[in-house]
């Protein structure tokens, strides 16, 4: 697992950002590619040793611009975000997702070294976000309630290498509003995830800079926002994080500078839905 995680650390967020900024030219099932990339982003989570605390939320550890990897010409820009969140019991996953551990165990038992599929990874797409929520069966899971065009919905789950029991899952929904791309994720960690986490986001070969800000919702919650400088395509991104009721919610909004006001309105609409 350590080797696999190390290899995945070289996966570039730029692939995801650029894909969000353009309309696909063909219909060659982009969903699987998107979901695997999203799953790999989740795998970029690492463990850190931190002081014990009862506070839940996110903390920016560092931003970096044009950083060169040791013994390499590889450069990347990005940020590291500490996530403090409680774990949910696997028993709270009451939908058909209860069948997933058996599927993962089967994949692990029958995995061949030359397969590209991650044996502990389960991936499923859905016709709608509501269908996905019913499949998961987690009562506390919230889905954005707004009038945006849904492009697709998918679920990624990673299981224990021995039992197949789910360690964490991510529900991912892609929306589009005019020229604004919106990626909403909800990640839940079960009691099998036994450490604090750091979310690592990076783009290679770009001198991207990042700024931190906060938005206080109508219900007094704090939404953590990391904004990027413009990419070569002209697009900028807002990465927004909010921990609520044991779930990490992450909203990524990709927009042109002319649409920044509309992008911020989407962020506020999304964040204000928590705490109702």
GROMACS .gro file of C-alpha atoms in nm:
model
  276
    1UNK     CA    1   0.000   0.000   0.000
    2UNK     CA    2   0.284   0.237   0.078
    3UNK     CA    3   0.427   0.187  -0.270
    4UNK     CA    4   0.090   0.245  -0.433
    5UNK     CA    5   0.029   0.562  -0.230
    6UNK     CA    6   0.375   0.690  -0.319
    7UNK     CA    7   0.310   0.637  -0.687
    8UNK     CA    8  -0.025   0.812  -0.666
    9UNK     CA    9   0.140   1.117  -0.513
   10UNK     CA   10   0.263   1.199  -0.865
   11UNK     CA   11  -0.090   1.229  -1.005
   12UNK     CA   12  -0.148   1.587  -1.113
   13UNK     CA   13  -0.450   1.794  -1.007
   14UNK     CA   14  -0.399   1.988  -1.330
   15UNK     CA   15  -0.554   1.697  -1.518
   16UNK     CA   16  -0.873   1.741  -1.324
   17UNK     CA   17  -0.874   2.121  -1.335
   18UNK     CA   18  -0.821   2.135  -1.710
   19UNK     CA   19  -1.086   1.871  -1.773
   20UNK     CA   20  -1.334   2.080  -1.576
   21UNK     CA   21  -1.253   2.385  -1.784
   22UNK     CA   22  -1.344   2.236  -2.120
   23UNK     CA   23  -1.639   2.058  -2.270
   24UNK     CA   24  -1.557   1.695  -2.367
   25UNK     CA   25  -1.510   1.653  -2.741
   26UNK     CA   26  -1.644   1.300  -2.752
   27UNK     CA   27  -1.874   1.072  -2.554
   28UNK     CA   28  -1.615   0.806  -2.476
   29UNK     CA   29  -1.730   0.743  -2.116
   30UNK     CA   30  -1.543   1.024  -1.938
   31UNK     CA   31  -1.709   0.921  -1.612
   32UNK     CA   32  -1.469   0.640  -1.530
   33UNK     CA   33  -1.168   0.864  -1.596
   34UNK     CA   34  -1.313   1.138  -1.377
   35UNK     CA   35  -1.398   0.903  -1.094
   36UNK     CA   36  -1.061   0.730  -1.093
   37UNK     CA   37  -0.893   1.071  -1.082
   38UNK     CA   38  -1.121   1.171  -0.797
   39UNK     CA   39  -1.043   0.849  -0.614
   40UNK     CA   40  -0.674   0.912  -0.664
   41UNK     CA   41  -0.715   1.257  -0.515
   42UNK     CA   42  -0.861   1.096  -0.210
   43UNK     CA   43  -0.564   0.860  -0.200
   44UNK     CA   44  -0.337   1.161  -0.184
   45UNK     CA   45  -0.445   1.189   0.178
   46UNK     CA   46  -0.156   1.125   0.420
   47UNK     CA   47  -0.129   1.087   0.794
   48UNK     CA   48   0.019   1.337   1.034
   49UNK     CA   49   0.089   1.343   1.406
   50UNK     CA   50  -0.109   1.621   1.573
   51UNK     CA   51  -0.199   1.732   1.921
   52UNK     CA   52  -0.525   1.595   2.052
   53UNK     CA   53  -0.817   1.832   1.994
   54UNK     CA   54  -1.195   1.823   1.998
   55UNK     CA   55  -1.229   2.086   1.724
   56UNK     CA   56  -1.355   1.969   1.386
   57UNK     CA   57  -1.274   2.153   1.067
   58UNK     CA   58  -0.988   2.228   0.828
   59UNK     CA   59  -0.657   2.410   0.867
   60UNK     CA   60  -0.424   2.529   0.591
   61UNK     CA   61  -0.081   2.385   0.661
   62UNK     CA   62   0.108   2.533   0.366
   63UNK     CA   63   0.088   2.660   0.011
   64UNK     CA   64   0.372   2.614  -0.237
   65UNK     CA   65   0.447   2.765  -0.579
   66UNK     CA   66   0.688   2.614  -0.831
   67UNK     CA   67   0.830   2.375  -0.575
   68UNK     CA   68   1.087   2.132  -0.715
   69UNK     CA   69   1.076   1.772  -0.607
   70UNK     CA   70   1.400   1.635  -0.457
   71UNK     CA   71   1.643   1.496  -0.718
   72UNK     CA   72   1.403   1.588  -0.996
   73UNK     CA   73   1.308   1.867  -1.235
   74UNK     CA   74   0.941   1.805  -1.150
   75UNK     CA   75   0.778   2.122  -1.020
   76UNK     CA   76   0.435   2.170  -0.871
   77UNK     CA   77   0.218   2.429  -0.702
   78UNK     CA   78  -0.055   2.353  -0.452
   79UNK     CA   79  -0.158   2.339  -0.089
   80UNK     CA   80  -0.185   2.100   0.204
   81UNK     CA   81  -0.492   2.108   0.423
   82UNK     CA   82  -0.531   1.937   0.758
   83UNK     CA   83  -0.873   1.778   0.814
   84UNK     CA   84  -1.000   1.717   1.167
   85UNK     CA   85  -1.318   1.510   1.154
   86UNK     CA   86  -1.494   1.244   1.357
   87UNK     CA   87  -1.535   0.892   1.224
   88UNK     CA   88  -1.873   0.740   1.146
   89UNK     CA   89  -1.967   0.380   1.234
   90UNK     CA   90  -1.989   0.144   0.937
   91UNK     CA   91  -2.331   0.042   1.072
   92UNK     CA   92  -2.461   0.388   0.972
   93UNK     CA   93  -2.421   0.290   0.605
   94UNK     CA   94  -2.763   0.126   0.574
   95UNK     CA   95  -2.826   0.116   0.198
   96UNK     CA   96  -2.717  -0.130  -0.068
   97UNK     CA   97  -2.362  -0.016  -0.002
   98UNK     CA   98  -2.360  -0.289   0.264
   99UNK     CA   99  -2.286  -0.529  -0.025
  100UNK     CA  100  -1.965  -0.344  -0.117
  101UNK     CA  101  -1.728  -0.512   0.136
  102UNK     CA  102  -1.800  -0.852  -0.023
  103UNK     CA  103  -1.732  -0.704  -0.368
  104UNK     CA  104  -1.401  -0.557  -0.252
  105UNK     CA  105  -1.298  -0.884  -0.087
  106UNK     CA  106  -1.367  -1.063  -0.416
  107UNK     CA  107  -1.158  -0.807  -0.606
  108UNK     CA  108  -0.868  -0.846  -0.364
  109UNK     CA  109  -0.879  -1.227  -0.376
  110UNK     CA  110  -0.882  -1.229  -0.756
  111UNK     CA  111  -0.649  -0.938  -0.822
  112UNK     CA  112  -0.362  -0.991  -1.065
  113UNK     CA  113  -0.045  -0.782  -1.043
  114UNK     CA  114  -0.078  -0.663  -1.401
  115UNK     CA  115  -0.432  -0.528  -1.350
  116UNK     CA  116  -0.460  -0.148  -1.347
  117UNK     CA  117  -0.767  -0.160  -1.122
  118UNK     CA  118  -0.710  -0.091  -0.751
  119UNK     CA  119  -0.844  -0.404  -0.581
  120UNK     CA  120  -0.962  -0.222  -0.268
  121UNK     CA  121  -1.150   0.041  -0.472
  122UNK     CA  122  -1.523   0.029  -0.552
  123UNK     CA  123  -1.667   0.267  -0.813
  124UNK     CA  124  -2.030   0.314  -0.912
  125UNK     CA  125  -2.215   0.580  -1.115
  126UNK     CA  126  -2.576   0.685  -1.066
  127UNK     CA  127  -2.853   0.844  -1.266
  128UNK     CA  128  -2.907   1.110  -0.999
  129UNK     CA  129  -2.763   1.234  -0.668
  130UNK     CA  130  -3.075   1.116  -0.485
  131UNK     CA  131  -3.028   0.762  -0.618
  132UNK     CA  132  -2.672   0.770  -0.487
  133UNK     CA  133  -2.782   0.890  -0.144
  134UNK     CA  134  -3.034   0.608  -0.117
  135UNK     CA  135  -2.767   0.358  -0.217
  136UNK     CA  136  -2.535   0.483   0.059
  137UNK     CA  137  -2.810   0.507   0.320
  138UNK     CA  138  -2.624   0.754   0.543
  139UNK     CA  139  -2.889   0.971   0.710
  140UNK     CA  140  -2.656   1.264   0.781
  141UNK     CA  141  -2.536   1.291   0.419
  142UNK     CA  142  -2.643   1.617   0.253
  143UNK     CA  143  -2.675   1.683  -0.118
  144UNK     CA  144  -2.671   2.041  -0.254
  145UNK     CA  145  -3.022   2.171  -0.312
  146UNK     CA  146  -2.999   2.407  -0.603
  147UNK     CA  147  -3.102   2.443  -0.965
  148UNK     CA  148  -2.779   2.349  -1.142
  149UNK     CA  149  -2.740   2.113  -1.436
  150UNK     CA  150  -2.613   1.776  -1.308
  151UNK     CA  151  -2.354   1.622  -1.541
  152UNK     CA  152  -2.298   1.299  -1.349
  153UNK     CA  153  -2.293   1.142  -1.005
  154UNK     CA  154  -2.051   0.878  -0.880
  155UNK     CA  155  -1.946   0.698  -0.564
  156UNK     CA  156  -1.592   0.590  -0.474
  157UNK     CA  157  -1.528   0.367  -0.174
  158UNK     CA  158  -1.206   0.218  -0.043
  159UNK     CA  159  -1.205  -0.090   0.176
  160UNK     CA  160  -0.978  -0.262   0.422
  161UNK     CA  161  -0.720  -0.488   0.254
  162UNK     CA  162  -0.824  -0.787   0.462
  163UNK     CA  163  -1.195  -0.758   0.534
  164UNK     CA  164  -1.309  -0.530   0.254
  165UNK     CA  165  -1.497  -0.318   0.510
  166UNK     CA  166  -1.525   0.045   0.399
  167UNK     CA  167  -1.260   0.281   0.536
  168UNK     CA  168  -1.391   0.591   0.359
  169UNK     CA  169  -1.622   0.687   0.075
  170UNK     CA  170  -1.667   0.990  -0.147
  171UNK     CA  171  -1.987   1.093  -0.323
  172UNK     CA  172  -1.904   1.318  -0.617
  173UNK     CA  173  -2.146   1.529  -0.822
  174UNK     CA  174  -2.051   1.744  -1.121
  175UNK     CA  175  -2.265   2.042  -1.216
  176UNK     CA  176  -2.241   2.311  -1.479
  177UNK     CA  177  -2.389   2.662  -1.488
  178UNK     CA  178  -2.311   2.846  -1.810
  179UNK     CA  179  -1.929   2.861  -1.814
  180UNK     CA  180  -1.890   2.772  -1.447
  181UNK     CA  181  -1.794   2.415  -1.353
  182UNK     CA  182  -1.893   2.293  -1.008
  183UNK     CA  183  -1.763   1.976  -0.842
  184UNK     CA  184  -1.928   1.884  -0.510
  185UNK     CA  185  -1.782   1.607  -0.296
  186UNK     CA  186  -1.889   1.457   0.034
  187UNK     CA  187  -1.636   1.231   0.209
  188UNK     CA  188  -1.713   1.018   0.515
  189UNK     CA  189  -1.445   0.830   0.710
  190UNK     CA  190  -1.549   0.523   0.905
  191UNK     CA  191  -1.405   0.401   1.235
  192UNK     CA  192  -1.162   0.191   1.029
  193UNK     CA  193  -0.980   0.510   0.925
  194UNK     CA  194  -0.753   0.543   1.227
  195UNK     CA  195  -0.556   0.865   1.179
  196UNK     CA  196  -0.590   1.236   1.113
  197UNK     CA  197  -0.563   1.334   0.750
  198UNK     CA  198  -0.401   1.587   0.521
  199UNK     CA  199  -0.552   1.672   0.183
  200UNK     CA  200  -0.281   1.740  -0.077
  201UNK     CA  201  -0.371   1.935  -0.390
  202UNK     CA  202  -0.110   2.007  -0.659
  203UNK     CA  203  -0.068   2.122  -1.018
  204UNK     CA  204   0.253   2.052  -1.206
  205UNK     CA  205   0.459   2.294  -1.417
  206UNK     CA  206   0.250   2.596  -1.318
  207UNK     CA  207   0.345   2.900  -1.111
  208UNK     CA  208   0.009   2.901  -0.938
  209UNK     CA  209  -0.037   3.095  -0.615
  210UNK     CA  210  -0.308   3.051  -0.352
  211UNK     CA  211  -0.490   3.276  -0.109
  212UNK     CA  212  -0.692   3.176   0.196
  213UNK     CA  213  -1.023   3.324   0.310
  214UNK     CA  214  -1.329   3.228   0.512
  215UNK     CA  215  -1.702   3.269   0.465
  216UNK     CA  216  -1.931   3.261   0.766
  217UNK     CA  217  -2.262   3.105   0.670
  218UNK     CA  218  -2.608   3.232   0.760
  219UNK     CA  219  -2.608   2.967   1.035
  220UNK     CA  220  -2.273   3.071   1.182
  221UNK     CA  221  -2.062   2.793   1.032
  222UNK     CA  222  -1.721   2.856   0.879
  223UNK     CA  223  -1.650   2.771   0.515
  224UNK     CA  224  -1.277   2.750   0.438
  225UNK     CA  225  -1.188   2.882   0.090
  226UNK     CA  226  -0.859   2.841  -0.099
  227UNK     CA  227  -0.849   3.045  -0.421
  228UNK     CA  228  -0.598   2.994  -0.701
  229UNK     CA  229  -0.444   3.248  -0.933
  230UNK     CA  230  -0.553   3.215  -1.299
  231UNK     CA  231  -0.442   2.904  -1.488
  232UNK     CA  232  -0.296   2.936  -1.841
  233UNK     CA  233  -0.649   2.880  -1.975
  234UNK     CA  234  -0.767   3.187  -1.784
  235UNK     CA  235  -0.975   2.985  -1.539
  236UNK     CA  236  -0.949   3.034  -1.164
  237UNK     CA  237  -1.063   2.791  -0.895
  238UNK     CA  238  -1.221   2.818  -0.554
  239UNK     CA  239  -1.166   2.510  -0.335
  240UNK     CA  240  -1.414   2.529  -0.047
  241UNK     CA  241  -1.419   2.302   0.259
  242UNK     CA  242  -1.674   2.256   0.534
  243UNK     CA  243  -1.688   1.982   0.798
  244UNK     CA  244  -2.043   1.918   0.913
  245UNK     CA  245  -2.203   1.635   1.110
  246UNK     CA  246  -1.912   1.396   1.059
  247UNK     CA  247  -1.873   1.453   0.683
  248UNK     CA  248  -1.616   1.656   0.488
  249UNK     CA  249  -1.786   1.862   0.217
  250UNK     CA  250  -1.562   1.997  -0.059
  251UNK     CA  251  -1.682   2.229  -0.334
  252UNK     CA  252  -1.453   2.308  -0.629
  253UNK     CA  253  -1.570   2.595  -0.852
  254UNK     CA  254  -1.381   2.662  -1.176
  255UNK     CA  255  -1.462   2.991  -1.349
  256UNK     CA  256  -1.339   3.267  -1.575
  257UNK     CA  257  -1.258   3.600  -1.405
  258UNK     CA  258  -1.569   3.756  -1.559
  259UNK     CA  259  -1.783   3.501  -1.374
  260UNK     CA  260  -1.623   3.545  -1.032
  261UNK     CA  261  -1.927   3.712  -0.875
  262UNK     CA  262  -2.154   3.432  -0.993
  263UNK     CA  263  -1.902   3.174  -0.869
  264UNK     CA  264  -1.901   3.329  -0.522
  265UNK     CA  265  -2.281   3.328  -0.518
  266UNK     CA  266  -2.274   2.953  -0.585
  267UNK     CA  267  -2.030   2.904  -0.297
  268UNK     CA  268  -2.249   3.102  -0.058
  269UNK     CA  269  -2.565   2.918  -0.167
  270UNK     CA  270  -2.389   2.588  -0.108
  271UNK     CA  271  -2.243   2.678   0.233
  272UNK     CA  272  -2.562   2.839   0.364
  273UNK     CA  273  -2.747   2.508   0.327
  274UNK     CA  274  -2.557   2.357   0.622
  275UNK     CA  275  -2.685   2.400   0.975
  276UNK     CA  276  -3.052   2.428   0.881
   0.00000   0.00000   0.00000
